[in-house]
């Protein structure tokens, strides 16, 4: 499906995008590959896929349908950004998964790694729950993080160092529904 400019402005309410970085077909193909990698990696044991809300909700929904082995799904809600486009460095946990983590393979699913703050804080926190293993699956990585506690074992794409929206990613809660990932014209 090719989106013309009028389709895009209809979706965004007039906001212009300077670039579409990953179109829907490219994302779908990569998500399928990630699902296969994940299925292969977890040959045995209980797997719990933990989606970090809200940014990962579309990615997570597509990803779990490509993981061809039994698993459970739960969520974490952390907040690291206000309405701006730069990290505040503060990560708060607003929802803690009700599911037991002890002894399970935990796969934390993130939309994008930027400063790495979120991953670093959550990794420390989740390790305390004594999971059988802990890995990260991130759709995008901006490669801005200097040091990560845990490198994503599963990574969708290396992303440009620009502010991206769509496919779950927002700017002040807008644009999450876009079926592609683009850069807003600021
Ligand atoms: P970090 O803690 O700086 O790595 O930021 C991670 C979180 O910030 C992600 O889970 C996103 O919710 C948000 N974020 C970082 N970069 C972008 C972006 O380009 N667009 C939208 N959200 C972003
Ligand atoms: Mg966000």
Short mmCIF file of N, CA and C and ligand atoms in Angstrom, two decimals:
data_model
loop_
_atom_site.label_atom_id
_atom_site.label_comp_id
_atom_site.label_asym_id
_atom_site.label_seq_id
_atom_site.Cartn_x
_atom_site.Cartn_y
_atom_site.Cartn_z
N UNK A 1 0.85 -1.20 0.00
CA UNK A 1 0.00 0.00 0.00
C UNK A 1 0.89 1.25 0.00
N UNK A 2 0.65 2.14 -0.93
CA UNK A 2 1.42 3.38 -0.95
C UNK A 2 0.54 4.52 -0.43
N UNK A 3 1.05 5.21 0.56
CA UNK A 3 0.30 6.33 1.13
C UNK A 3 0.69 7.61 0.42
N UNK A 4 -0.29 8.34 -0.06
CA UNK A 4 0.02 9.63 -0.67
C UNK A 4 -0.09 10.71 0.41
N UNK A 5 0.44 11.88 0.11
CA UNK A 5 0.51 12.94 1.11
C UNK A 5 -0.85 13.29 1.73
N UNK A 6 -1.91 13.26 0.91
CA UNK A 6 -3.24 13.61 1.43
C UNK A 6 -3.71 12.56 2.45
N UNK A 7 -3.34 11.27 2.25
CA UNK A 7 -3.70 10.23 3.22
C UNK A 7 -3.02 10.52 4.55
N UNK A 8 -1.76 10.92 4.47
CA UNK A 8 -0.98 11.15 5.68
C UNK A 8 -1.52 12.35 6.46
N UNK A 9 -1.81 13.44 5.77
CA UNK A 9 -2.33 14.60 6.50
C UNK A 9 -3.70 14.31 7.09
N UNK A 10 -4.45 13.40 6.46
CA UNK A 10 -5.74 12.99 7.03
C UNK A 10 -5.50 12.25 8.35
N UNK A 11 -4.50 11.39 8.36
CA UNK A 11 -4.17 10.62 9.57
C UNK A 11 -3.64 11.51 10.69
N UNK A 12 -2.86 12.52 10.33
CA UNK A 12 -2.19 13.32 11.35
C UNK A 12 -2.96 14.59 11.71
N UNK A 13 -4.04 14.86 11.00
CA UNK A 13 -4.80 16.08 11.28
C UNK A 13 -4.07 17.32 10.79
N UNK A 14 -3.33 17.17 9.73
CA UNK A 14 -2.67 18.33 9.11
C UNK A 14 -1.20 18.44 9.42
N UNK A 15 -0.76 17.76 10.47
CA UNK A 15 0.67 17.80 10.81
C UNK A 15 1.49 17.17 9.68
N UNK A 16 2.49 17.90 9.21
CA UNK A 16 3.32 17.39 8.11
C UNK A 16 4.44 16.50 8.65
N UNK A 17 4.73 15.46 7.93
CA UNK A 17 5.85 14.59 8.29
C UNK A 17 6.98 14.90 7.33
N UNK A 18 8.19 15.01 7.85
CA UNK A 18 9.30 15.32 6.96
C UNK A 18 9.81 14.07 6.27
N UNK A 19 9.44 12.92 6.81
CA UNK A 19 10.03 11.67 6.32
C UNK A 19 9.25 10.47 6.85
N UNK A 20 9.08 9.45 6.02
CA UNK A 20 8.62 8.15 6.54
C UNK A 20 9.86 7.28 6.60
N UNK A 21 10.19 6.83 7.80
CA UNK A 21 11.44 6.10 8.00
C UNK A 21 11.26 4.60 7.77
N UNK A 22 10.17 4.03 8.33
CA UNK A 22 9.87 2.62 8.12
C UNK A 22 8.40 2.50 7.76
N UNK A 23 8.11 1.95 6.56
CA UNK A 23 6.71 1.80 6.19
C UNK A 23 6.12 0.53 6.79
N UNK A 24 4.80 0.40 6.70
CA UNK A 24 4.09 -0.70 7.37
C UNK A 24 4.60 -2.07 6.92
N UNK A 25 4.87 -2.22 5.64
CA UNK A 25 5.31 -3.52 5.11
C UNK A 25 6.70 -3.88 5.65
N UNK A 26 7.58 -2.89 5.70
CA UNK A 26 8.94 -3.11 6.22
C UNK A 26 8.88 -3.52 7.69
N UNK A 27 8.03 -2.85 8.45
CA UNK A 27 7.89 -3.16 9.88
C UNK A 27 7.35 -4.58 10.04
N UNK A 28 6.30 -4.91 9.28
CA UNK A 28 5.67 -6.24 9.42
C UNK A 28 6.67 -7.36 9.13
N UNK A 29 7.50 -7.16 8.10
CA UNK A 29 8.47 -8.20 7.72
C UNK A 29 9.51 -8.38 8.82
N UNK A 30 9.95 -7.28 9.39
CA UNK A 30 10.98 -7.34 10.44
C UNK A 30 10.40 -7.96 11.72
N UNK A 31 9.14 -7.61 12.04
CA UNK A 31 8.50 -8.17 13.24
C UNK A 31 8.39 -9.69 13.11
N UNK A 32 8.04 -10.15 11.93
CA UNK A 32 7.95 -11.61 11.67
C UNK A 32 9.31 -12.27 11.93
N UNK A 33 10.38 -11.63 11.46
CA UNK A 33 11.73 -12.18 11.68
C UNK A 33 12.07 -12.22 13.17
N UNK A 34 11.71 -11.14 13.89
CA UNK A 34 11.97 -11.10 15.34
C UNK A 34 11.22 -12.22 16.04
N UNK A 35 9.96 -12.44 15.63
CA UNK A 35 9.16 -13.51 16.22
C UNK A 35 9.83 -14.86 16.02
N UNK A 36 10.38 -15.07 14.85
CA UNK A 36 11.07 -16.34 14.56
C UNK A 36 12.32 -16.47 15.43
N UNK A 37 13.08 -15.37 15.57
CA UNK A 37 14.29 -15.40 16.41
C UNK A 37 13.94 -15.72 17.86
N UNK A 38 12.86 -15.11 18.33
CA UNK A 38 12.43 -15.30 19.72
C UNK A 38 11.95 -16.73 19.93
N UNK A 39 11.17 -17.24 19.00
CA UNK A 39 10.67 -18.62 19.09
C UNK A 39 11.84 -19.59 19.17
N UNK A 40 12.85 -19.35 18.34
CA UNK A 40 14.01 -20.23 18.30
C UNK A 40 14.84 -20.13 19.59
N UNK A 41 14.96 -18.91 20.11
CA UNK A 41 15.79 -18.67 21.31
C UNK A 41 15.23 -19.38 22.55
N UNK A 42 13.90 -19.36 22.71
CA UNK A 42 13.29 -19.94 23.90
C UNK A 42 12.79 -21.35 23.60
N UNK A 43 13.71 -22.30 23.68
CA UNK A 43 13.36 -23.68 23.34
C UNK A 43 12.54 -24.34 24.45
N UNK A 44 12.79 -23.93 25.70
CA UNK A 44 12.05 -24.55 26.82
C UNK A 44 11.81 -23.51 27.91
N UNK A 45 11.00 -23.87 28.88
CA UNK A 45 10.72 -23.00 30.03
C UNK A 45 9.52 -22.11 29.81
N UNK A 46 9.12 -21.42 30.88
CA UNK A 46 7.98 -20.51 30.82
C UNK A 46 8.44 -19.15 30.33
N UNK A 47 7.76 -18.63 29.36
CA UNK A 47 8.11 -17.31 28.80
C UNK A 47 7.02 -16.29 29.13
N UNK A 48 7.47 -15.16 29.70
CA UNK A 48 6.55 -14.05 29.95
C UNK A 48 7.03 -12.84 29.16
N UNK A 49 6.19 -12.39 28.24
CA UNK A 49 6.51 -11.22 27.44
C UNK A 49 5.93 -10.00 28.15
N UNK A 50 6.82 -9.08 28.52
CA UNK A 50 6.40 -7.91 29.29
C UNK A 50 6.48 -6.66 28.41
N UNK A 51 5.37 -6.14 28.05
CA UNK A 51 5.34 -4.97 27.19
C UNK A 51 5.41 -3.69 28.01
N UNK A 52 6.29 -2.81 27.62
CA UNK A 52 6.42 -1.54 28.31
C UNK A 52 5.47 -0.53 27.66
N UNK A 53 4.44 -0.18 28.42
CA UNK A 53 3.42 0.75 27.89
C UNK A 53 3.87 2.19 28.03
N UNK A 54 3.35 3.11 27.22
CA UNK A 54 2.37 2.78 26.21
C UNK A 54 3.01 2.49 24.86
N UNK A 55 4.23 2.98 24.67
CA UNK A 55 4.85 2.97 23.35
C UNK A 55 4.92 1.64 22.63
N UNK A 56 4.95 0.52 23.40
CA UNK A 56 5.16 -0.77 22.74
C UNK A 56 3.85 -1.46 22.36
N UNK A 57 2.70 -0.81 22.59
CA UNK A 57 1.45 -1.59 22.48
C UNK A 57 1.17 -2.16 21.10
N UNK A 58 1.49 -1.44 20.05
CA UNK A 58 1.22 -1.97 18.71
C UNK A 58 2.27 -3.01 18.33
N UNK A 59 3.51 -2.70 18.61
CA UNK A 59 4.61 -3.63 18.36
C UNK A 59 4.37 -4.94 19.11
N UNK A 60 4.00 -4.83 20.38
CA UNK A 60 3.77 -6.02 21.20
C UNK A 60 2.64 -6.87 20.63
N UNK A 61 1.56 -6.20 20.24
CA UNK A 61 0.40 -6.93 19.70
C UNK A 61 0.78 -7.69 18.44
N UNK A 62 1.58 -7.08 17.58
CA UNK A 62 2.01 -7.76 16.36
C UNK A 62 3.04 -8.84 16.68
N UNK A 63 3.96 -8.52 17.59
CA UNK A 63 5.06 -9.44 17.90
C UNK A 63 4.56 -10.76 18.52
N UNK A 64 3.68 -10.68 19.52
CA UNK A 64 3.26 -11.91 20.21
C UNK A 64 2.56 -12.87 19.25
N UNK A 65 1.96 -12.32 18.19
CA UNK A 65 1.29 -13.20 17.22
C UNK A 65 2.27 -13.88 16.27
N UNK A 66 3.56 -13.51 16.38
CA UNK A 66 4.57 -14.19 15.57
C UNK A 66 5.47 -15.08 16.43
N UNK A 67 5.21 -15.13 17.75
CA UNK A 67 5.99 -16.01 18.62
C UNK A 67 5.24 -17.35 18.70
N UNK A 68 5.81 -18.35 18.01
CA UNK A 68 5.09 -19.62 17.83
C UNK A 68 5.42 -20.63 18.92
N UNK A 69 5.22 -20.22 20.15
CA UNK A 69 5.37 -21.12 21.30
C UNK A 69 4.53 -20.53 22.43
N UNK A 70 4.15 -21.36 23.41
CA UNK A 70 3.29 -20.83 24.48
C UNK A 70 3.99 -19.71 25.24
N UNK A 71 3.26 -18.69 25.62
CA UNK A 71 3.82 -17.64 26.48
C UNK A 71 2.70 -16.82 27.10
N UNK A 72 3.07 -16.08 28.14
CA UNK A 72 2.13 -15.18 28.78
C UNK A 72 2.50 -13.75 28.43
N UNK A 73 1.53 -12.86 28.55
CA UNK A 73 1.77 -11.44 28.24
C UNK A 73 1.31 -10.60 29.42
N UNK A 74 2.16 -9.69 29.85
CA UNK A 74 1.75 -8.71 30.85
C UNK A 74 2.42 -7.38 30.49
N UNK A 75 2.17 -6.38 31.29
CA UNK A 75 2.64 -5.04 30.96
C UNK A 75 3.35 -4.38 32.13
N UNK A 76 4.15 -3.41 31.79
CA UNK A 76 4.75 -2.51 32.77
C UNK A 76 4.37 -1.12 32.30
N UNK A 77 4.09 -0.24 33.21
CA UNK A 77 3.89 1.14 32.82
C UNK A 77 4.93 1.99 33.52
N UNK A 78 5.79 2.57 32.75
CA UNK A 78 6.79 3.47 33.30
C UNK A 78 6.63 4.80 32.59
N UNK A 79 7.03 5.84 33.23
CA UNK A 79 6.90 7.14 32.60
C UNK A 79 8.25 7.85 32.67
N UNK A 80 8.79 8.22 31.51
CA UNK A 80 10.09 8.88 31.51
C UNK A 80 10.07 10.22 30.80
N UNK A 81 8.98 10.51 30.14
CA UNK A 81 8.90 11.75 29.37
C UNK A 81 7.67 12.54 29.79
N UNK A 82 7.76 13.83 29.73
CA UNK A 82 6.58 14.68 29.86
C UNK A 82 6.01 14.80 28.46
N UNK A 83 5.69 16.00 28.06
CA UNK A 83 5.16 16.17 26.71
C UNK A 83 6.26 16.62 25.75
N UNK A 84 7.49 16.68 26.23
CA UNK A 84 8.58 17.16 25.38
C UNK A 84 9.20 16.06 24.55
N UNK A 85 10.32 16.37 23.92
CA UNK A 85 10.95 15.39 23.05
C UNK A 85 12.33 14.98 23.56
N UNK A 86 12.64 15.35 24.80
CA UNK A 86 13.91 14.90 25.37
C UNK A 86 13.67 14.20 26.71
N UNK A 87 14.54 13.26 27.04
CA UNK A 87 14.37 12.47 28.25
C UNK A 87 14.56 13.33 29.49
N UNK A 88 13.69 13.14 30.49
CA UNK A 88 13.83 13.88 31.74
C UNK A 88 14.79 13.14 32.68
N UNK A 89 15.10 11.89 32.35
CA UNK A 89 16.02 11.11 33.17
C UNK A 89 15.34 10.44 34.35
N UNK A 90 14.06 10.73 34.54
CA UNK A 90 13.33 10.20 35.68
C UNK A 90 12.39 9.10 35.19
N UNK A 91 12.51 7.90 35.76
CA UNK A 91 11.64 6.81 35.35
C UNK A 91 10.77 6.38 36.53
N UNK A 92 9.48 6.49 36.38
CA UNK A 92 8.56 6.08 37.45
C UNK A 92 7.78 4.86 37.00
N UNK A 93 7.56 3.91 37.92
CA UNK A 93 6.77 2.73 37.61
C UNK A 93 5.33 2.98 38.06
N UNK A 94 4.43 3.05 37.09
CA UNK A 94 3.03 3.35 37.41
C UNK A 94 2.18 2.09 37.49
N UNK A 95 2.60 1.03 36.82
CA UNK A 95 1.92 -0.26 36.93
C UNK A 95 2.95 -1.36 36.98
N UNK A 96 2.80 -2.22 37.95
CA UNK A 96 3.72 -3.32 38.19
C UNK A 96 2.99 -4.59 37.77
N UNK A 97 3.64 -5.49 37.00
CA UNK A 97 2.90 -6.66 36.54
C UNK A 97 2.41 -7.53 37.69
N UNK A 98 1.18 -8.00 37.57
CA UNK A 98 0.59 -8.85 38.60
C UNK A 98 1.14 -10.27 38.49
N UNK A 99 1.56 -10.64 37.28
CA UNK A 99 2.08 -11.99 37.02
C UNK A 99 3.39 -12.22 37.77
N UNK A 100 3.57 -13.46 38.30
CA UNK A 100 4.83 -13.81 38.97
C UNK A 100 5.97 -13.87 37.96
N UNK A 101 7.14 -13.34 38.31
CA UNK A 101 8.28 -13.34 37.40
C UNK A 101 9.31 -14.41 37.75
N UNK A 102 9.32 -14.88 39.01
CA UNK A 102 10.32 -15.82 39.51
C UNK A 102 10.47 -17.04 38.60
N UNK A 103 11.71 -17.28 38.20
CA UNK A 103 12.02 -18.49 37.44
C UNK A 103 11.61 -18.47 35.97
N UNK A 104 10.86 -17.45 35.57
CA UNK A 104 10.41 -17.41 34.16
C UNK A 104 11.42 -16.70 33.27
N UNK A 105 11.36 -17.02 31.99
CA UNK A 105 12.10 -16.23 31.01
C UNK A 105 11.30 -14.94 30.81
N UNK A 106 11.93 -13.81 31.12
CA UNK A 106 11.24 -12.53 30.93
C UNK A 106 11.80 -11.85 29.69
N UNK A 107 10.91 -11.48 28.80
CA UNK A 107 11.30 -10.73 27.61
C UNK A 107 10.63 -9.36 27.69
N UNK A 108 11.45 -8.34 27.96
CA UNK A 108 10.93 -6.98 28.08
C UNK A 108 10.87 -6.34 26.69
N UNK A 109 9.69 -5.90 26.31
CA UNK A 109 9.50 -5.34 24.97
C UNK A 109 9.36 -3.83 25.03
N UNK A 110 10.28 -3.15 24.36
CA UNK A 110 10.36 -1.69 24.35
C UNK A 110 10.12 -1.18 22.94
N UNK A 111 9.57 0.00 22.81
CA UNK A 111 9.41 0.59 21.48
C UNK A 111 10.75 1.11 20.96
N UNK A 112 11.45 1.89 21.80
CA UNK A 112 12.68 2.53 21.31
C UNK A 112 13.65 2.77 22.46
N UNK A 113 14.90 2.51 22.21
CA UNK A 113 15.95 2.83 23.18
C UNK A 113 16.55 4.17 22.76
N UNK A 114 16.50 5.12 23.68
CA UNK A 114 16.99 6.47 23.40
C UNK A 114 18.17 6.76 24.33
N UNK A 115 17.93 7.33 25.50
CA UNK A 115 19.02 7.58 26.45
C UNK A 115 19.42 6.29 27.17
N UNK A 116 18.53 5.32 27.17
CA UNK A 116 18.79 4.06 27.87
C UNK A 116 18.35 4.09 29.32
N UNK A 117 17.87 5.24 29.79
CA UNK A 117 17.41 5.38 31.18
C UNK A 117 16.36 4.37 31.56
N UNK A 118 15.36 4.24 30.70
CA UNK A 118 14.24 3.35 31.01
C UNK A 118 14.75 1.92 31.15
N UNK A 119 15.50 1.47 30.17
CA UNK A 119 16.03 0.10 30.20
C UNK A 119 16.91 -0.12 31.42
N UNK A 120 17.77 0.83 31.71
CA UNK A 120 18.69 0.66 32.84
C UNK A 120 17.95 0.56 34.17
N UNK A 121 16.95 1.39 34.35
CA UNK A 121 16.19 1.34 35.60
C UNK A 121 15.37 0.07 35.70
N UNK A 122 14.70 -0.27 34.60
CA UNK A 122 13.81 -1.43 34.63
C UNK A 122 14.58 -2.75 34.73
N UNK A 123 15.74 -2.80 34.11
CA UNK A 123 16.56 -4.01 34.17
C UNK A 123 16.94 -4.31 35.62
N UNK A 124 17.39 -3.27 36.32
CA UNK A 124 17.77 -3.44 37.73
C UNK A 124 16.58 -3.94 38.55
N UNK A 125 15.46 -3.30 38.32
CA UNK A 125 14.25 -3.63 39.07
C UNK A 125 13.78 -5.06 38.80
N UNK A 126 13.81 -5.45 37.54
CA UNK A 126 13.30 -6.78 37.17
C UNK A 126 14.24 -7.89 37.63
N UNK A 127 15.55 -7.62 37.65
CA UNK A 127 16.51 -8.63 38.11
C UNK A 127 16.26 -9.02 39.56
N UNK A 128 15.78 -8.06 40.35
CA UNK A 128 15.49 -8.32 41.77
C UNK A 128 14.37 -9.34 41.95
N UNK A 129 13.54 -9.51 40.92
CA UNK A 129 12.42 -10.46 41.03
C UNK A 129 12.87 -11.89 40.69
N UNK A 130 14.17 -12.07 40.50
CA UNK A 130 14.75 -13.39 40.22
C UNK A 130 14.11 -14.15 39.06
N UNK A 131 14.07 -13.52 37.88
CA UNK A 131 13.57 -14.26 36.72
C UNK A 131 14.59 -15.34 36.31
N UNK A 132 14.13 -16.35 35.60
CA UNK A 132 15.04 -17.39 35.11
C UNK A 132 16.03 -16.79 34.13
N UNK A 133 15.55 -15.87 33.31
CA UNK A 133 16.41 -15.10 32.41
C UNK A 133 15.73 -13.78 32.10
N UNK A 134 16.51 -12.81 31.66
CA UNK A 134 15.95 -11.52 31.31
C UNK A 134 16.59 -11.03 30.01
N UNK A 135 15.77 -10.76 29.02
CA UNK A 135 16.26 -10.23 27.75
C UNK A 135 15.37 -9.07 27.32
N UNK A 136 15.92 -8.25 26.42
CA UNK A 136 15.17 -7.11 25.91
C UNK A 136 14.95 -7.26 24.41
N UNK A 137 13.73 -6.94 24.00
CA UNK A 137 13.43 -6.86 22.58
C UNK A 137 12.98 -5.42 22.33
N UNK A 138 13.75 -4.69 21.53
CA UNK A 138 13.40 -3.30 21.22
C UNK A 138 13.14 -3.19 19.72
N UNK A 139 12.10 -2.48 19.36
CA UNK A 139 11.82 -2.29 17.94
C UNK A 139 12.87 -1.38 17.31
N UNK A 140 13.20 -0.30 18.03
CA UNK A 140 14.12 0.70 17.48
C UNK A 140 15.23 1.02 18.47
N UNK A 141 16.38 1.37 17.95
CA UNK A 141 17.49 1.79 18.80
C UNK A 141 18.15 3.00 18.15
N UNK A 142 18.15 4.12 18.88
CA UNK A 142 18.75 5.35 18.34
C UNK A 142 20.26 5.40 18.56
N UNK A 143 20.78 4.43 19.34
CA UNK A 143 22.22 4.37 19.61
C UNK A 143 22.74 5.65 20.27
N UNK A 144 21.89 6.22 21.13
CA UNK A 144 22.31 7.42 21.86
C UNK A 144 22.85 6.99 23.23
N UNK A 145 22.31 5.88 23.74
CA UNK A 145 22.69 5.39 25.05
C UNK A 145 24.20 5.11 25.10
N UNK A 146 24.85 5.61 26.15
CA UNK A 146 26.28 5.38 26.27
C UNK A 146 26.55 3.99 26.83
N UNK A 147 25.83 3.64 27.89
CA UNK A 147 26.03 2.31 28.46
C UNK A 147 24.69 1.74 28.90
N UNK A 148 24.38 0.56 28.37
CA UNK A 148 23.15 -0.11 28.76
C UNK A 148 23.48 -1.24 29.72
N UNK A 149 22.65 -1.38 30.76
CA UNK A 149 22.79 -2.49 31.71
C UNK A 149 22.67 -3.81 30.97
N UNK A 150 21.81 -3.80 29.96
CA UNK A 150 21.54 -5.01 29.19
C UNK A 150 21.25 -4.58 27.76
N UNK A 151 22.07 -5.04 26.82
CA UNK A 151 21.86 -4.72 25.39
C UNK A 151 20.65 -5.51 24.88
N UNK A 152 19.81 -4.90 24.03
CA UNK A 152 18.70 -5.69 23.48
C UNK A 152 19.24 -6.90 22.71
N UNK A 153 18.76 -8.09 23.07
CA UNK A 153 19.17 -9.29 22.33
C UNK A 153 18.44 -9.34 20.99
N UNK A 154 17.22 -8.80 21.00
CA UNK A 154 16.41 -8.77 19.78
C UNK A 154 16.15 -7.31 19.41
N UNK A 155 16.57 -6.92 18.22
CA UNK A 155 16.42 -5.52 17.81
C UNK A 155 15.83 -5.44 16.40
N UNK A 156 14.79 -4.62 16.29
CA UNK A 156 14.15 -4.45 14.99
C UNK A 156 15.00 -3.66 14.02
N UNK A 157 15.24 -2.40 14.34
CA UNK A 157 15.97 -1.51 13.44
C UNK A 157 16.86 -0.54 14.21
N UNK A 158 17.96 -0.19 13.62
CA UNK A 158 18.71 0.97 14.10
C UNK A 158 18.00 2.18 13.52
N UNK A 159 17.74 3.16 14.38
CA UNK A 159 16.92 4.29 13.95
C UNK A 159 17.73 5.57 13.87
N UNK A 160 17.30 6.50 13.01
CA UNK A 160 17.99 7.79 12.96
C UNK A 160 17.80 8.56 14.27
N UNK A 161 18.73 9.44 14.58
CA UNK A 161 18.65 10.20 15.83
C UNK A 161 17.70 11.38 15.65
N UNK A 162 16.46 11.07 15.36
CA UNK A 162 15.43 12.10 15.15
C UNK A 162 14.24 11.71 15.99
N UNK A 163 13.28 12.63 16.16
CA UNK A 163 12.11 12.29 16.96
C UNK A 163 11.09 11.57 16.09
N UNK A 164 10.85 10.30 16.41
CA UNK A 164 10.02 9.44 15.58
C UNK A 164 8.61 9.29 16.16
N UNK A 165 7.64 9.17 15.29
CA UNK A 165 6.26 8.93 15.72
C UNK A 165 5.63 7.82 14.88
N UNK A 166 4.57 7.24 15.43
CA UNK A 166 3.81 6.21 14.72
C UNK A 166 4.12 4.82 15.22
N UNK A 167 3.25 3.87 14.88
CA UNK A 167 3.38 2.47 15.27
C UNK A 167 3.61 2.38 16.80
N UNK A 168 2.84 3.18 17.54
CA UNK A 168 2.92 3.18 19.00
C UNK A 168 3.66 4.36 19.59
N UNK A 169 4.59 4.93 18.81
CA UNK A 169 5.38 6.07 19.31
C UNK A 169 4.58 7.37 19.20
N UNK A 170 4.67 8.16 20.26
CA UNK A 170 3.86 9.38 20.29
C UNK A 170 4.69 10.64 20.37
N UNK A 171 4.01 11.73 20.09
CA UNK A 171 4.52 13.05 20.49
C UNK A 171 3.36 13.69 21.23
N UNK A 172 3.51 13.90 22.55
CA UNK A 172 2.44 14.41 23.40
C UNK A 172 1.15 13.62 23.19
N UNK A 173 1.28 12.30 23.14
CA UNK A 173 0.16 11.34 23.02
C UNK A 173 -0.49 11.28 21.63
N UNK A 174 0.01 12.08 20.71
CA UNK A 174 -0.53 12.02 19.35
C UNK A 174 0.30 11.08 18.48
N UNK A 175 -0.29 10.68 17.38
CA UNK A 175 0.36 9.93 16.30
C UNK A 175 0.66 8.45 16.58
N UNK A 176 0.22 7.93 17.74
CA UNK A 176 0.52 6.52 18.03
C UNK A 176 -0.11 5.59 17.00
N UNK A 177 -1.23 6.00 16.43
CA UNK A 177 -2.00 5.11 15.54
C UNK A 177 -1.45 5.02 14.12
N UNK A 178 -0.48 5.84 13.78
CA UNK A 178 0.04 5.79 12.40
C UNK A 178 0.58 4.39 12.11
N UNK A 179 0.24 3.80 10.97
CA UNK A 179 0.69 2.43 10.68
C UNK A 179 2.16 2.35 10.27
N UNK A 180 2.81 3.49 10.15
CA UNK A 180 4.23 3.55 9.76
C UNK A 180 4.97 4.39 10.79
N UNK A 181 6.30 4.46 10.68
CA UNK A 181 7.10 5.28 11.59
C UNK A 181 7.70 6.44 10.78
N UNK A 182 7.44 7.64 11.26
CA UNK A 182 7.90 8.82 10.54
C UNK A 182 8.50 9.85 11.47
N UNK A 183 8.99 10.92 10.84
CA UNK A 183 9.58 12.03 11.59
C UNK A 183 8.66 13.23 11.43
N UNK A 184 8.28 13.87 12.54
CA UNK A 184 7.42 15.04 12.40
C UNK A 184 8.25 16.28 12.06
N UNK A 185 7.62 17.10 11.26
CA UNK A 185 8.20 18.35 10.79
C UNK A 185 8.03 19.37 11.90
N UNK A 186 9.12 19.69 12.63
CA UNK A 186 8.93 20.61 13.77
C UNK A 186 9.25 22.04 13.43
P1 LIG B 1 15.04 6.37 27.18
O1 LIG B 1 14.70 6.06 28.61
O2 LIG B 1 15.64 7.72 26.99
O3 LIG B 1 15.82 5.27 26.49
O4 LIG B 1 13.67 6.56 26.43
C1 LIG B 1 12.84 5.53 26.15
C2 LIG B 1 11.40 5.99 25.96
O5 LIG B 1 11.30 7.34 25.50
C3 LIG B 1 10.79 5.15 24.89
O6 LIG B 1 10.21 3.99 25.44
C4 LIG B 1 9.78 6.09 24.26
O7 LIG B 1 8.54 6.03 24.91
C5 LIG B 1 10.38 7.48 24.45
N1 LIG B 1 11.07 7.92 23.23
C6 LIG B 1 12.40 7.99 23.00
N2 LIG B 1 12.68 8.43 21.77
C7 LIG B 1 11.47 8.64 21.17
C8 LIG B 1 11.08 9.08 19.85
O8 LIG B 1 11.88 9.36 18.95
N3 LIG B 1 9.74 9.17 19.64
C9 LIG B 1 8.80 8.86 20.59
N4 LIG B 1 9.13 8.43 21.81
C10 LIG B 1 10.45 8.32 22.11
MG1 LIG B 2 6.37 8.17 24.86
#
